[in-house]
Amino acid sequence: MQPLVTLVVVNFKYVLAFLSCEQIYCLLTAFAALLFCIGCLLFGVEVAGLRKEYVLLSLFLIPESYACAYYPNSTTLAAALFVWGLLLLIRKKWTLAGLLLCLSPLFRVDVLIVYPTIFPLL
């Protein structure tokens, strides 16, 4: 697990003591998947100006929506925060958008560590 994911799950463990950490993690990623799909729908409507039906159909083309359905993953939490950060940028809510956009990569610290080292190797 990622450090920020562990911190969030442990904090929720104090609130939801009757659930195990694994159940809380699955519940968080399911909720994040729902928020991600709603955020993608709203983002597509606002940016592209498409009808909601077309954007809803395009959710089937987003690989993250399949990953959300198969297993709990910290990528789902990061993607949901990122999409909602972009939505808040469009609505000019700079502080909250900046907070979400800065928090989203922290759910995937392993990616932040690996990606900068790949480019020099190529």
PDB file of C-alpha atoms in Angstrom:
ATOM      1  CA  MET A   1       0.000   0.000   0.000  1.00  0.00           C
ATOM      2  CA  GLN A   2       0.932   3.608  -0.412  1.00  0.00           C
ATOM      3  CA  PRO A   3       1.721   5.646   2.730  1.00  0.00           C
ATOM      4  CA  LEU A   4      -1.134   8.142   2.237  1.00  0.00           C
ATOM      5  CA  VAL A   5      -3.590   5.316   1.541  1.00  0.00           C
ATOM      6  CA  THR A   6      -2.471   3.598   4.730  1.00  0.00           C
ATOM      7  CA  LEU A   7      -2.939   6.811   6.683  1.00  0.00           C
ATOM      8  CA  VAL A   8      -6.462   7.323   5.289  1.00  0.00           C
ATOM      9  CA  VAL A   9      -7.488   3.708   5.932  1.00  0.00           C
ATOM     10  CA  VAL A  10      -6.180   3.775   9.504  1.00  0.00           C
ATOM     11  CA  ASN A  11      -7.997   7.051  10.192  1.00  0.00           C
ATOM     12  CA  PHE A  12     -11.231   5.569   8.870  1.00  0.00           C
ATOM     13  CA  LYS A  13     -10.578   2.492  11.035  1.00  0.00           C
ATOM     14  CA  TYR A  14     -11.055   4.646  14.126  1.00  0.00           C
ATOM     15  CA  VAL A  15     -14.414   5.868  12.815  1.00  0.00           C
ATOM     16  CA  LEU A  16     -15.617   2.560  11.375  1.00  0.00           C
ATOM     17  CA  ALA A  17     -14.242   0.194  14.017  1.00  0.00           C
ATOM     18  CA  PHE A  18     -16.657  -2.592  13.072  1.00  0.00           C
ATOM     19  CA  LEU A  19     -15.010  -2.985   9.626  1.00  0.00           C
ATOM     20  CA  SER A  20     -11.619  -4.482   8.875  1.00  0.00           C
ATOM     21  CA  CYS A  21      -8.933  -2.433   7.138  1.00  0.00           C
ATOM     22  CA  GLU A  22      -9.412  -4.438   3.953  1.00  0.00           C
ATOM     23  CA  GLN A  23     -13.139  -3.727   3.953  1.00  0.00           C
ATOM     24  CA  ILE A  24     -12.512  -0.032   4.532  1.00  0.00           C
ATOM     25  CA  TYR A  25      -9.998   0.019   1.661  1.00  0.00           C
ATOM     26  CA  CYS A  26     -12.487  -1.682  -0.666  1.00  0.00           C
ATOM     27  CA  LEU A  27     -15.239   0.709   0.442  1.00  0.00           C
ATOM     28  CA  LEU A  28     -13.017   3.743  -0.143  1.00  0.00           C
ATOM     29  CA  THR A  29     -11.998   2.608  -3.614  1.00  0.00           C
ATOM     30  CA  ALA A  30     -15.591   1.800  -4.555  1.00  0.00           C
ATOM     31  CA  PHE A  31     -16.663   5.269  -3.421  1.00  0.00           C
ATOM     32  CA  ALA A  32     -13.705   6.813  -5.284  1.00  0.00           C
ATOM     33  CA  ALA A  33     -14.652   4.865  -8.428  1.00  0.00           C
ATOM     34  CA  LEU A  34     -18.152   6.296  -8.260  1.00  0.00           C
ATOM     35  CA  LEU A  35     -16.776   9.810  -7.731  1.00  0.00           C
ATOM     36  CA  PHE A  36     -14.338   9.257 -10.603  1.00  0.00           C
ATOM     37  CA  CYS A  37     -17.110   8.263 -13.010  1.00  0.00           C
ATOM     38  CA  ILE A  38     -19.297  11.207 -11.979  1.00  0.00           C
ATOM     39  CA  GLY A  39     -16.310  13.552 -12.265  1.00  0.00           C
ATOM     40  CA  CYS A  40     -15.453  12.245 -15.732  1.00  0.00           C
ATOM     41  CA  LEU A  41     -19.053  12.708 -16.805  1.00  0.00           C
ATOM     42  CA  LEU A  42     -19.168  16.313 -15.563  1.00  0.00           C
ATOM     43  CA  PHE A  43     -15.710  17.066 -16.964  1.00  0.00           C
ATOM     44  CA  GLY A  44     -16.707  15.770 -20.392  1.00  0.00           C
ATOM     45  CA  VAL A  45     -19.885  17.811 -20.378  1.00  0.00           C
ATOM     46  CA  GLU A  46     -18.124  21.022 -19.306  1.00  0.00           C
ATOM     47  CA  VAL A  47     -15.035  20.743 -21.469  1.00  0.00           C
ATOM     48  CA  ALA A  48     -16.369  19.162 -24.649  1.00  0.00           C
ATOM     49  CA  GLY A  49     -19.938  20.388 -24.377  1.00  0.00           C
ATOM     50  CA  LEU A  50     -21.237  16.944 -25.299  1.00  0.00           C
ATOM     51  CA  ARG A  51     -24.536  15.504 -24.279  1.00  0.00           C
ATOM     52  CA  LYS A  52     -24.440  13.459 -21.086  1.00  0.00           C
ATOM     53  CA  GLU A  53     -25.431  10.276 -22.911  1.00  0.00           C
ATOM     54  CA  TYR A  54     -22.334  10.416 -25.131  1.00  0.00           C
ATOM     55  CA  VAL A  55     -20.034  11.099 -22.218  1.00  0.00           C
ATOM     56  CA  LEU A  56     -21.636   8.294 -20.228  1.00  0.00           C
ATOM     57  CA  LEU A  57     -20.952   5.902 -23.097  1.00  0.00           C
ATOM     58  CA  SER A  58     -17.361   7.100 -23.251  1.00  0.00           C
ATOM     59  CA  LEU A  59     -16.825   5.945 -19.651  1.00  0.00           C
ATOM     60  CA  PHE A  60     -16.610   2.439 -21.094  1.00  0.00           C
ATOM     61  CA  LEU A  61     -13.503   3.533 -22.999  1.00  0.00           C
ATOM     62  CA  ILE A  62     -11.631   4.806 -19.950  1.00  0.00           C
ATOM     63  CA  PRO A  63      -9.301   2.016 -18.755  1.00  0.00           C
ATOM     64  CA  GLU A  64      -9.581   3.209 -15.171  1.00  0.00           C
ATOM     65  CA  SER A  65     -13.268   2.369 -15.084  1.00  0.00           C
ATOM     66  CA  TYR A  66     -12.388  -1.281 -15.783  1.00  0.00           C
ATOM     67  CA  ALA A  67      -9.668  -1.291 -13.133  1.00  0.00           C
ATOM     68  CA  CYS A  68     -12.171   0.092 -10.624  1.00  0.00           C
ATOM     69  CA  ALA A  69     -14.512  -2.782 -11.354  1.00  0.00           C
ATOM     70  CA  TYR A  70     -11.949  -5.578 -10.976  1.00  0.00           C
ATOM     71  CA  TYR A  71     -10.012  -4.835  -7.818  1.00  0.00           C
ATOM     72  CA  PRO A  72      -9.435  -2.073  -5.269  1.00  0.00           C
ATOM     73  CA  ASN A  73      -6.489   0.067  -6.267  1.00  0.00           C
ATOM     74  CA  SER A  74      -4.970   3.293  -4.984  1.00  0.00           C
ATOM     75  CA  THR A  75      -4.987   4.568  -8.567  1.00  0.00           C
ATOM     76  CA  THR A  76      -8.734   4.948  -8.240  1.00  0.00           C
ATOM     77  CA  LEU A  77      -8.338   7.347  -5.322  1.00  0.00           C
ATOM     78  CA  ALA A  78      -5.691   9.354  -7.182  1.00  0.00           C
ATOM     79  CA  ALA A  79      -7.745   9.510 -10.392  1.00  0.00           C
ATOM     80  CA  ALA A  80     -10.877  10.651  -8.558  1.00  0.00           C
ATOM     81  CA  LEU A  81      -9.010  13.468  -6.814  1.00  0.00           C
ATOM     82  CA  PHE A  82      -7.341  14.499 -10.070  1.00  0.00           C
ATOM     83  CA  VAL A  83     -10.572  14.679 -12.075  1.00  0.00           C
ATOM     84  CA  TRP A  84     -12.330  16.658  -9.356  1.00  0.00           C
ATOM     85  CA  GLY A  85      -9.292  18.950  -9.134  1.00  0.00           C
ATOM     86  CA  LEU A  86      -9.611  19.631 -12.856  1.00  0.00           C
ATOM     87  CA  LEU A  87     -13.315  20.345 -12.438  1.00  0.00           C
ATOM     88  CA  LEU A  88     -12.564  22.832  -9.681  1.00  0.00           C
ATOM     89  CA  LEU A  89      -9.919  24.460 -11.901  1.00  0.00           C
ATOM     90  CA  ILE A  90     -12.563  25.002 -14.575  1.00  0.00           C
ATOM     91  CA  ARG A  91     -14.854  26.568 -11.971  1.00  0.00           C
ATOM     92  CA  LYS A  92     -11.977  28.813 -10.791  1.00  0.00           C
ATOM     93  CA  LYS A  93     -11.814  27.485  -7.238  1.00  0.00           C
ATOM     94  CA  TRP A  94      -8.052  27.686  -7.161  1.00  0.00           C
ATOM     95  CA  THR A  95      -7.247  26.765  -3.567  1.00  0.00           C
ATOM     96  CA  LEU A  96      -9.315  23.601  -3.388  1.00  0.00           C
ATOM     97  CA  ALA A  97      -8.274  22.610  -6.914  1.00  0.00           C
ATOM     98  CA  GLY A  98      -4.617  23.040  -6.000  1.00  0.00           C
ATOM     99  CA  LEU A  99      -5.084  20.978  -2.861  1.00  0.00           C
ATOM    100  CA  LEU A 100      -6.734  18.105  -4.746  1.00  0.00           C
ATOM    101  CA  LEU A 101      -4.212  18.213  -7.585  1.00  0.00           C
ATOM    102  CA  CYS A 102      -1.316  18.118  -5.107  1.00  0.00           C
ATOM    103  CA  LEU A 103      -2.853  15.299  -3.046  1.00  0.00           C
ATOM    104  CA  SER A 104      -3.704  13.062  -5.996  1.00  0.00           C
ATOM    105  CA  PRO A 105      -0.133  11.974  -6.879  1.00  0.00           C
ATOM    106  CA  LEU A 106       0.605  11.306  -3.208  1.00  0.00           C
ATOM    107  CA  PHE A 107      -1.729   8.321  -3.379  1.00  0.00           C
ATOM    108  CA  ARG A 108       0.725   6.849  -5.906  1.00  0.00           C
ATOM    109  CA  VAL A 109       4.134   7.554  -4.404  1.00  0.00           C
ATOM    110  CA  ASP A 110       5.697   4.545  -6.151  1.00  0.00           C
ATOM    111  CA  VAL A 111       4.854   6.087  -9.513  1.00  0.00           C
ATOM    112  CA  LEU A 112       6.367   9.409  -8.451  1.00  0.00           C
ATOM    113  CA  ILE A 113       9.582   7.613  -7.571  1.00  0.00           C
ATOM    114  CA  VAL A 114       9.810   5.402 -10.667  1.00  0.00           C
ATOM    115  CA  TYR A 115       8.791   7.791 -13.464  1.00  0.00           C
ATOM    116  CA  PRO A 116      11.627  10.333 -13.055  1.00  0.00           C
ATOM    117  CA  THR A 117      14.191   7.525 -13.229  1.00  0.00           C
ATOM    118  CA  ILE A 118      12.777   5.986 -16.421  1.00  0.00           C
ATOM    119  CA  PHE A 119      13.407   9.021 -18.640  1.00  0.00           C
ATOM    120  CA  PRO A 120      17.213   9.177 -18.097  1.00  0.00           C
ATOM    121  CA  LEU A 121      17.430   5.423 -18.739  1.00  0.00           C
ATOM    122  CA  LEU A 122      15.813   5.835 -22.148  1.00  0.00           C
TER     123      LEU A 122
END
